[in-house]
């Protein structure tokens, strides 16, 4: 970009000086940026340090095999994942403005040199209400905060700040979670985050329901501290167990719980229940991590945002296969998950704690209309059949309408509507406890 500016400026100078003997004006180069490299940045911080990109050098390589150092105005540093209050590693993304070129690097937050910590002293017997959030992409968080609000000049980061200034600094709600972990990859190291803010979705530019949920819990939980534990991956099925994992759902695994697999009557693919077992491991590790901080953990309930994949058409011979059995599978899944978490937590009451089901949005482009309605009806039926299950509507938060995309894309809520949906989940959850 710097190179292009200089060349265009040279053309203008020559044109102005044609009558002074500039007979061969400089031509603007056709070279385009092809890659960037980064170096010199600070990568180690201690508790309480404000993030800084001091020393960062961005070099742009062009198609004509030349390079140039980019001025800071030509690139953006996204540090929204950084948390100065929690020990761990965080991904910083450097993007060249006006292009798709980016590079990322990892920074670490560590204890101070003398072994101290700028965090609060360890808690002693402090009650903590823990909520489990799970599902596919609209739970993982595919709602883009850098997207411009339709009809406005500002993006959803600014929109959310206008809704509640705390969205920028984060809410006083603990967070422990991971998203989109490949089936063949090991689970990442997860650390407690002391605040729920922007960037806890699929990447630092995205959010899921956790942001709105945190607002709801922070505002309505009568002074008791809350925590959100999330494990979710995009495009994951509840009912994919009968050998079809080999072609349709191997990226992250599936949600099939033991009872769903048993009902299928066939040998399940090795990844059929991987999402389910990884969720349980995440919950168990989260409880241990919170207890190590001195909290007394109570699992208060569950939030489930899933079903879009089961409404999709993945079999020519039987396109409604998973939509037809979604009600059965959801009932089995809820029972299995509650029982398993009750055992992990050592609390039988978990078996009847609120289970909030986010109804899929039929304006998303998931599959046939009739299959989307089958899943939505199944979600209502499960809630109607169990007084501790609650279905939360999303249809008034359209993802598309009249051929226009209103979401972050054709499958996911925009960040403003996702913030609203998360608040609905929290309200339903807290109301259920009254």
Short mmCIF file of C-alpha atoms in Angstrom, two decimals:
data_model
loop_
_atom_site.label_atom_id
_atom_site.label_comp_id
_atom_site.label_asym_id
_atom_site.label_seq_id
_atom_site.Cartn_x
_atom_site.Cartn_y
_atom_site.Cartn_z
CA UNK A 1 0.00 0.00 0.00
CA UNK A 2 2.82 2.39 0.84
CA UNK A 3 4.49 1.43 -2.44
CA UNK A 4 1.28 2.08 -4.42
CA UNK A 5 0.78 5.48 -2.79
CA UNK A 6 4.33 6.52 -3.62
CA UNK A 7 3.94 5.42 -7.24
CA UNK A 8 0.64 7.26 -7.75
CA UNK A 9 2.18 10.37 -6.18
CA UNK A 10 5.07 10.07 -8.63
CA UNK A 11 2.68 9.92 -11.56
CA UNK A 12 0.99 13.10 -10.40
CA UNK A 13 4.33 14.90 -10.04
CA UNK A 14 5.40 13.90 -13.53
CA UNK A 15 2.11 14.97 -15.05
CA UNK A 16 2.49 18.35 -13.39
CA UNK A 17 6.02 18.65 -14.76
CA UNK A 18 5.46 17.48 -18.36
CA UNK A 19 6.23 20.92 -19.74
CA UNK A 20 9.38 21.07 -17.68
CA UNK A 21 10.97 18.11 -19.41
CA UNK A 22 9.36 15.04 -17.80
CA UNK A 23 8.87 13.24 -21.12
CA UNK A 24 8.60 9.70 -19.62
CA UNK A 25 6.03 9.74 -16.80
CA UNK A 26 6.28 6.96 -14.17
CA UNK A 27 3.68 4.22 -14.56
CA UNK A 28 1.78 2.86 -11.50
CA UNK A 29 3.05 -0.64 -10.74
CA UNK A 30 0.73 -3.63 -11.16
CA UNK A 31 2.26 -5.46 -8.17
CA UNK A 32 -0.18 -6.66 -5.53
CA UNK A 33 0.44 -7.80 -1.93
CA UNK A 34 0.89 -11.58 -1.78
CA UNK A 35 1.95 -12.26 1.82
CA UNK A 36 3.03 -10.66 5.06
CA UNK A 37 5.61 -11.59 7.67
CA UNK A 38 5.75 -10.29 11.23
CA UNK A 39 8.60 -9.95 13.70
CA UNK A 40 9.88 -8.05 16.71
CA UNK A 41 6.66 -8.13 18.76
CA UNK A 42 6.43 -8.53 22.51
CA UNK A 43 5.16 -12.00 23.40
CA UNK A 44 5.44 -12.22 27.19
CA UNK A 45 3.25 -10.33 29.64
CA UNK A 46 2.53 -10.57 33.35
CA UNK A 47 -0.77 -10.32 35.21
CA UNK A 48 -2.37 -6.91 34.76
CA UNK A 49 -0.25 -5.86 31.77
CA UNK A 50 -2.14 -3.98 29.10
CA UNK A 51 -1.58 -5.57 25.71
CA UNK A 52 0.97 -3.80 23.53
CA UNK A 53 2.16 -4.43 19.99
CA UNK A 54 5.36 -2.48 20.65
CA UNK A 55 8.18 -3.53 18.35
CA UNK A 56 5.90 -5.22 15.80
CA UNK A 57 7.26 -5.06 12.27
CA UNK A 58 5.06 -6.02 9.31
CA UNK A 59 6.76 -6.70 5.99
CA UNK A 60 4.64 -6.99 2.84
CA UNK A 61 5.80 -9.14 -0.09
CA UNK A 62 4.50 -8.15 -3.51
CA UNK A 63 3.84 -10.07 -6.71
CA UNK A 64 6.84 -8.43 -8.39
CA UNK A 65 9.11 -10.03 -5.75
CA UNK A 66 9.70 -6.76 -3.89
CA UNK A 67 9.03 -6.13 -0.21
CA UNK A 68 8.19 -3.11 1.92
CA UNK A 69 7.68 -2.41 5.61
CA UNK A 70 4.03 -1.48 6.20
CA UNK A 71 3.26 1.57 8.34
CA UNK A 72 0.97 0.90 11.31
CA UNK A 73 -1.96 2.57 9.55
CA UNK A 74 -1.88 -0.17 6.90
CA UNK A 75 -2.57 -3.08 9.22
CA UNK A 76 -4.81 -3.98 12.13
CA UNK A 77 -3.80 -5.85 15.29
CA UNK A 78 -6.68 -7.85 16.81
CA UNK A 79 -5.92 -8.49 20.48
CA UNK A 80 -9.51 -9.16 21.59
CA UNK A 81 -8.60 -12.67 22.79
CA UNK A 82 -6.05 -11.27 25.26
CA UNK A 83 -6.92 -11.50 28.96
CA UNK A 84 -4.49 -9.83 31.37
CA UNK A 85 -6.28 -11.33 34.37
CA UNK A 86 -5.83 -15.00 33.47
CA UNK A 87 -2.62 -16.96 33.08
CA UNK A 88 -2.42 -18.62 29.67
CA UNK A 89 -1.63 -18.21 25.99
CA UNK A 90 -3.57 -15.97 23.62
CA UNK A 91 -3.66 -15.59 19.84
CA UNK A 92 -3.05 -12.15 18.34
CA UNK A 93 -4.03 -11.64 14.69
CA UNK A 94 -2.34 -9.11 12.40
CA UNK A 95 -4.28 -8.32 9.21
CA UNK A 96 -3.22 -6.18 6.25
CA UNK A 97 -6.02 -3.68 5.66
CA UNK A 98 -8.00 -4.10 2.47
CA UNK A 99 -6.76 -7.65 1.89
CA UNK A 100 -7.31 -11.19 3.17
CA UNK A 101 -3.67 -11.43 4.25
CA UNK A 102 -3.04 -12.09 7.92
CA UNK A 103 -0.58 -13.66 10.32
CA UNK A 104 -1.09 -14.65 13.94
CA UNK A 105 1.23 -15.05 16.89
CA UNK A 106 0.91 -16.23 20.45
CA UNK A 107 1.50 -14.21 23.58
CA UNK A 108 1.58 -15.52 27.12
CA UNK A 109 0.37 -14.08 30.41
CA UNK A 110 2.36 -15.38 33.39
CA UNK A 111 2.70 -14.81 37.08
CA UNK A 112 5.05 -12.09 38.21
CA UNK A 113 8.74 -12.86 38.57
CA UNK A 114 8.53 -13.26 42.35
CA UNK A 115 5.80 -15.88 41.97
CA UNK A 116 3.00 -13.55 42.95
CA UNK A 117 -0.16 -12.85 41.04
CA UNK A 118 -2.10 -9.72 40.29
CA UNK A 119 -5.36 -11.66 40.47
CA UNK A 120 -7.44 -11.69 43.62
CA UNK A 121 -6.42 -13.92 46.49
CA UNK A 122 -7.72 -17.48 46.19
CA UNK A 123 -11.42 -17.67 46.98
CA UNK A 124 -12.48 -19.49 50.13
CA UNK A 125 -15.82 -21.24 50.07
CA UNK A 126 -17.40 -18.79 47.59
CA UNK A 127 -20.59 -20.14 45.95
CA UNK A 128 -20.44 -20.40 42.18
CA UNK A 129 -23.42 -21.10 39.90
CA UNK A 130 -22.18 -23.01 36.85
CA UNK A 131 -24.11 -23.19 33.57
CA UNK A 132 -23.22 -25.57 30.75
CA UNK A 133 -23.52 -24.28 27.16
CA UNK A 134 -23.26 -26.71 24.25
CA UNK A 135 -24.36 -27.32 20.67
CA UNK A 136 -23.25 -26.57 17.13
CA UNK A 137 -22.14 -23.36 15.41
CA UNK A 138 -24.76 -21.00 16.84
CA UNK A 139 -23.60 -22.17 20.28
CA UNK A 140 -19.91 -22.16 19.39
CA UNK A 141 -20.20 -18.56 18.19
CA UNK A 142 -20.18 -17.72 14.48
CA UNK A 143 -21.66 -14.22 14.87
CA UNK A 144 -19.17 -11.69 13.56
CA UNK A 145 -18.58 -8.54 15.60
CA UNK A 146 -16.60 -6.76 12.87
CA UNK A 147 -19.53 -6.97 10.45
CA UNK A 148 -21.15 -3.63 9.72
CA UNK A 149 -24.66 -3.23 11.06
CA UNK A 150 -27.09 -3.20 8.15
CA UNK A 151 -27.94 0.37 7.15
CA UNK A 152 -25.39 1.86 9.57
CA UNK A 153 -21.81 3.09 9.35
CA UNK A 154 -20.61 1.21 12.45
CA UNK A 155 -19.99 -2.45 13.18
CA UNK A 156 -21.47 -4.79 15.77
CA UNK A 157 -18.69 -4.09 18.27
CA UNK A 158 -19.93 -0.53 18.43
CA UNK A 159 -23.55 -1.71 18.38
CA UNK A 160 -22.94 -3.95 21.39
CA UNK A 161 -21.07 -1.19 23.22
CA UNK A 162 -24.07 1.06 22.72
CA UNK A 163 -26.33 -1.66 24.09
CA UNK A 164 -24.14 -2.16 27.16
CA UNK A 165 -20.68 -0.68 27.68
CA UNK A 166 -19.71 -3.77 29.66
CA UNK A 167 -19.52 -5.82 26.47
CA UNK A 168 -16.10 -4.27 25.80
CA UNK A 169 -14.54 -4.84 29.22
CA UNK A 170 -16.47 -8.02 29.90
CA UNK A 171 -18.96 -9.12 32.54
CA UNK A 172 -18.06 -10.36 36.00
CA UNK A 173 -18.83 -13.96 35.03
CA UNK A 174 -16.24 -16.72 34.84
CA UNK A 175 -15.71 -18.62 31.58
CA UNK A 176 -14.17 -21.98 30.75
CA UNK A 177 -14.47 -23.47 27.31
CA UNK A 178 -13.32 -24.45 23.85
CA UNK A 179 -14.87 -24.56 20.37
CA UNK A 180 -14.29 -26.29 17.04
CA UNK A 181 -11.71 -28.85 18.16
CA UNK A 182 -10.98 -31.32 15.37
CA UNK A 183 -11.86 -34.95 15.96
CA UNK A 184 -8.25 -35.95 15.35
CA UNK A 185 -6.80 -33.18 17.50
CA UNK A 186 -6.13 -33.32 21.23
CA UNK A 187 -8.20 -31.10 23.46
CA UNK A 188 -6.44 -27.76 24.04
CA UNK A 189 -5.34 -26.58 27.44
CA UNK A 190 -8.21 -24.54 28.86
CA UNK A 191 -7.81 -21.81 31.46
CA UNK A 192 -10.38 -19.96 33.51
CA UNK A 193 -11.16 -16.51 32.16
CA UNK A 194 -12.28 -14.07 34.83
CA UNK A 195 -14.64 -12.13 32.59
CA UNK A 196 -16.96 -12.93 29.69
CA UNK A 197 -16.49 -10.43 26.87
CA UNK A 198 -16.12 -10.27 23.11
CA UNK A 199 -14.18 -12.86 21.16
CA UNK A 200 -15.19 -16.14 22.81
CA UNK A 201 -16.65 -17.58 19.62
CA UNK A 202 -14.90 -19.47 16.84
CA UNK A 203 -12.13 -16.79 16.74
CA UNK A 204 -11.49 -13.35 18.28
CA UNK A 205 -13.87 -11.61 15.88
CA UNK A 206 -16.89 -13.76 16.82
CA UNK A 207 -19.29 -14.26 19.71
CA UNK A 208 -21.79 -16.91 20.75
CA UNK A 209 -24.63 -16.89 23.30
CA UNK A 210 -22.16 -16.57 26.19
CA UNK A 211 -22.02 -12.76 25.94
CA UNK A 212 -25.76 -12.22 26.34
CA UNK A 213 -25.93 -15.00 28.92
CA UNK A 214 -23.22 -13.28 30.95
CA UNK A 215 -25.20 -10.03 30.92
CA UNK A 216 -28.28 -11.89 32.10
CA UNK A 217 -26.45 -13.71 34.88
CA UNK A 218 -24.54 -10.62 35.99
CA UNK A 219 -27.73 -8.56 36.17
CA UNK A 220 -30.14 -11.13 37.54
CA UNK A 221 -28.36 -13.61 39.74
CA UNK A 222 -28.87 -11.80 43.09
CA UNK A 223 -25.19 -11.35 43.83
CA UNK A 224 -24.14 -14.98 43.39
CA UNK A 225 -21.16 -15.33 41.05
CA UNK A 226 -21.81 -17.28 37.85
CA UNK A 227 -19.70 -19.28 35.42
CA UNK A 228 -20.32 -20.43 31.86
CA UNK A 229 -18.70 -23.65 30.65
CA UNK A 230 -18.89 -24.10 26.89
CA UNK A 231 -18.02 -26.86 24.47
CA UNK A 232 -19.46 -26.59 20.96
CA UNK A 233 -18.48 -27.22 17.35
CA UNK A 234 -20.04 -26.14 14.08
CA UNK A 235 -22.08 -28.49 11.90
CA UNK A 236 -22.41 -31.31 14.45
CA UNK A 237 -25.28 -33.81 14.55
CA UNK A 238 -27.27 -35.24 17.42
CA UNK A 239 -28.46 -38.25 15.45
CA UNK A 240 -25.55 -39.22 13.21
CA UNK A 241 -24.64 -42.69 14.46
CA UNK A 242 -25.40 -45.28 11.80
CA UNK A 243 -22.15 -45.45 9.89
CA UNK A 244 -22.67 -42.14 8.11
CA UNK A 245 -20.02 -40.46 10.25
CA UNK A 246 -17.47 -41.71 7.74
CA UNK A 247 -18.73 -39.25 5.15
CA UNK A 248 -20.78 -36.56 6.87
CA UNK A 249 -19.53 -35.76 10.33
CA UNK A 250 -15.90 -36.61 10.86
CA UNK A 251 -14.54 -33.08 11.33
CA UNK A 252 -15.50 -32.70 14.99
CA UNK A 253 -17.42 -35.87 15.85
CA UNK A 254 -21.08 -36.14 16.86
CA UNK A 255 -23.28 -35.63 19.91
CA UNK A 256 -24.80 -39.12 20.09
CA UNK A 257 -25.02 -40.08 23.76
CA UNK A 258 -24.88 -43.73 24.90
CA UNK A 259 -28.67 -44.17 24.82
CA UNK A 260 -28.92 -42.72 21.30
CA UNK A 261 -26.24 -45.12 20.09
CA UNK A 262 -27.99 -48.03 21.82
CA UNK A 263 -31.31 -47.11 20.18
CA UNK A 264 -29.72 -47.19 16.73
CA UNK A 265 -29.16 -50.93 16.96
CA UNK A 266 -25.97 -50.81 14.92
CA UNK A 267 -22.27 -50.37 15.57
CA UNK A 268 -21.57 -46.66 15.83
CA UNK A 269 -18.72 -44.88 14.14
CA UNK A 270 -15.80 -44.17 16.50
CA UNK A 271 -16.57 -40.42 16.44
CA UNK A 272 -20.34 -40.67 16.87
CA UNK A 273 -20.27 -39.70 20.54
CA UNK A 274 -17.02 -37.74 20.58
CA UNK A 275 -18.68 -34.36 21.15
CA UNK A 276 -20.68 -35.79 24.04
CA UNK A 277 -17.66 -37.34 25.78
CA UNK A 278 -15.55 -34.22 25.24
CA UNK A 279 -18.29 -32.08 26.74
CA UNK A 280 -18.31 -34.26 29.85
CA UNK A 281 -14.51 -34.02 30.12
CA UNK A 282 -14.72 -30.23 29.79
CA UNK A 283 -17.35 -30.07 32.54
CA UNK A 284 -15.30 -32.27 34.86
CA UNK A 285 -12.12 -30.26 34.27
CA UNK A 286 -13.99 -26.99 34.76
CA UNK A 287 -15.37 -28.06 38.12
CA UNK A 288 -11.89 -29.10 39.25
CA UNK A 289 -10.40 -25.79 38.07
CA UNK A 290 -13.06 -23.72 39.84
CA UNK A 291 -12.71 -25.74 43.04
CA UNK A 292 -8.95 -25.22 42.94
CA UNK A 293 -9.69 -21.48 43.05
CA UNK A 294 -11.74 -21.97 46.22
CA UNK A 295 -15.23 -21.93 44.72
CA UNK A 296 -18.08 -24.17 45.83
CA UNK A 297 -19.55 -25.20 42.49
CA UNK A 298 -23.22 -25.90 41.86
CA UNK A 299 -24.23 -26.97 38.35
CA UNK A 300 -27.39 -24.93 37.89
CA UNK A 301 -28.42 -26.07 34.44
CA UNK A 302 -27.84 -26.44 30.72
CA UNK A 303 -28.26 -24.39 27.54
CA UNK A 304 -28.45 -26.31 24.25
CA UNK A 305 -28.37 -24.63 20.80
CA UNK A 306 -28.35 -27.39 18.18
CA UNK A 307 -30.51 -29.10 15.58
CA UNK A 308 -29.66 -27.21 12.41
CA UNK A 309 -27.56 -30.10 11.14
CA UNK A 310 -30.28 -32.65 11.86
CA UNK A 311 -32.70 -30.53 9.82
CA UNK A 312 -30.36 -30.71 6.81
CA UNK A 313 -30.71 -33.12 3.93
CA UNK A 314 -27.81 -35.59 3.93
CA UNK A 315 -29.40 -38.71 2.46
CA UNK A 316 -31.06 -38.83 -0.95
CA UNK A 317 -32.93 -42.00 -0.05
CA UNK A 318 -34.14 -40.70 3.31
CA UNK A 319 -33.72 -36.91 3.51
CA UNK A 320 -35.73 -36.55 6.75
CA UNK A 321 -33.84 -39.29 8.57
CA UNK A 322 -32.49 -37.24 11.47
CA UNK A 323 -35.34 -34.73 11.65
CA UNK A 324 -37.82 -37.60 12.04
CA UNK A 325 -36.06 -38.93 15.15
CA UNK A 326 -34.88 -35.64 16.64
CA UNK A 327 -37.49 -35.67 19.41
CA UNK A 328 -36.50 -39.16 20.49
CA UNK A 329 -32.80 -38.37 20.33
CA UNK A 330 -33.12 -35.08 22.21
CA UNK A 331 -35.01 -36.76 25.05
CA UNK A 332 -32.34 -39.46 25.30
CA UNK A 333 -29.53 -36.92 25.12
CA UNK A 334 -30.97 -34.73 27.89
CA UNK A 335 -31.44 -37.72 30.17
CA UNK A 336 -27.93 -39.07 29.54
CA UNK A 337 -26.25 -35.69 29.96
CA UNK A 338 -28.06 -34.83 33.17
CA UNK A 339 -27.26 -38.21 34.70
CA UNK A 340 -23.61 -38.04 33.70
CA UNK A 341 -23.11 -34.48 34.96
CA UNK A 342 -24.92 -35.30 38.21
CA UNK A 343 -22.41 -38.09 38.76
CA UNK A 344 -19.44 -35.84 37.95
CA UNK A 345 -20.72 -33.08 40.25
CA UNK A 346 -21.82 -35.46 43.00
CA UNK A 347 -25.21 -33.75 43.00
CA UNK A 348 -28.40 -35.73 42.26
CA UNK A 349 -30.37 -32.49 41.91
CA UNK A 350 -28.62 -31.84 38.58
CA UNK A 351 -30.94 -34.44 37.04
CA UNK A 352 -33.86 -32.02 37.32
CA UNK A 353 -32.08 -28.69 36.86
CA UNK A 354 -33.28 -26.44 33.98
CA UNK A 355 -32.42 -27.52 30.46
CA UNK A 356 -32.84 -24.59 28.05
CA UNK A 357 -33.29 -25.51 24.37
CA UNK A 358 -32.74 -22.80 21.76
CA UNK A 359 -35.13 -23.44 18.90
CA UNK A 360 -33.42 -23.47 15.52
CA UNK A 361 -34.23 -20.58 13.22
CA UNK A 362 -36.05 -21.69 10.07
CA UNK A 363 -34.90 -18.58 8.19
CA UNK A 364 -31.41 -20.10 8.18
CA UNK A 365 -30.42 -22.12 5.12
CA UNK A 366 -30.14 -25.55 6.75
CA UNK A 367 -32.30 -27.88 4.69
CA UNK A 368 -35.83 -28.44 3.54
CA UNK A 369 -38.51 -26.29 5.17
CA UNK A 370 -40.45 -29.33 6.36
CA UNK A 371 -37.40 -30.79 8.10
CA UNK A 372 -36.57 -27.51 9.81
CA UNK A 373 -40.15 -27.42 11.13
CA UNK A 374 -39.90 -31.05 12.26
CA UNK A 375 -36.90 -30.18 14.42
CA UNK A 376 -38.56 -27.04 15.79
CA UNK A 377 -41.71 -29.03 16.59
CA UNK A 378 -39.61 -31.74 18.23
CA UNK A 379 -37.94 -29.14 20.44
CA UNK A 380 -41.33 -27.83 21.53
CA UNK A 381 -42.58 -31.37 22.17
CA UNK A 382 -39.61 -32.24 24.38
CA UNK A 383 -40.21 -29.09 26.42
CA UNK A 384 -43.93 -29.83 26.66
CA UNK A 385 -43.21 -33.33 27.92
CA UNK A 386 -40.75 -32.34 30.65
CA UNK A 387 -41.51 -29.45 33.04
CA UNK A 388 -37.78 -28.86 33.55
CA UNK A 389 -37.05 -28.36 29.82
CA UNK A 390 -37.73 -24.96 28.29
CA UNK A 391 -37.80 -24.03 24.59
CA UNK A 392 -36.63 -20.52 23.70
CA UNK A 393 -37.85 -18.97 20.45
CA UNK A 394 -35.49 -17.37 17.93
CA UNK A 395 -37.72 -16.92 14.89
CA UNK A 396 -38.10 -13.17 15.46
CA UNK A 397 -34.31 -12.86 15.04
CA UNK A 398 -34.20 -13.62 11.31
CA UNK A 399 -31.05 -14.87 9.63
CA UNK A 400 -32.49 -14.14 6.20
CA UNK A 401 -35.61 -12.59 4.72
CA UNK A 402 -36.90 -11.80 1.24
CA UNK A 403 -33.68 -13.12 -0.26
CA UNK A 404 -31.51 -10.86 1.90
CA UNK A 405 -28.92 -12.17 4.35
CA UNK A 406 -29.56 -10.58 7.74
CA UNK A 407 -27.18 -12.71 9.78
CA UNK A 408 -23.41 -12.96 9.79
CA UNK A 409 -24.03 -15.33 6.88
CA UNK A 410 -26.95 -17.50 5.70
CA UNK A 411 -26.67 -19.88 8.68
CA UNK A 412 -25.78 -17.76 11.71
CA UNK A 413 -27.36 -14.94 13.70
CA UNK A 414 -25.83 -11.49 13.44
CA UNK A 415 -23.98 -10.43 16.58
CA UNK A 416 -26.75 -8.13 17.77
CA UNK A 417 -29.37 -10.87 17.60
CA UNK A 418 -26.97 -13.37 19.16
CA UNK A 419 -26.55 -10.99 22.09
CA UNK A 420 -30.34 -10.88 22.44
CA UNK A 421 -30.66 -14.66 22.19
CA UNK A 422 -28.07 -15.18 24.91
CA UNK A 423 -30.03 -12.88 27.21
CA UNK A 424 -33.16 -14.92 26.52
CA UNK A 425 -31.32 -18.09 27.51
CA UNK A 426 -30.20 -16.54 30.80
CA UNK A 427 -33.67 -15.21 31.59
CA UNK A 428 -35.28 -18.59 30.90
CA UNK A 429 -32.66 -20.30 33.04
CA UNK A 430 -33.01 -17.93 36.00
CA UNK A 431 -36.80 -17.84 35.77
CA UNK A 432 -36.85 -21.65 35.89
CA UNK A 433 -35.07 -21.57 39.25
CA UNK A 434 -37.60 -19.26 40.89
#
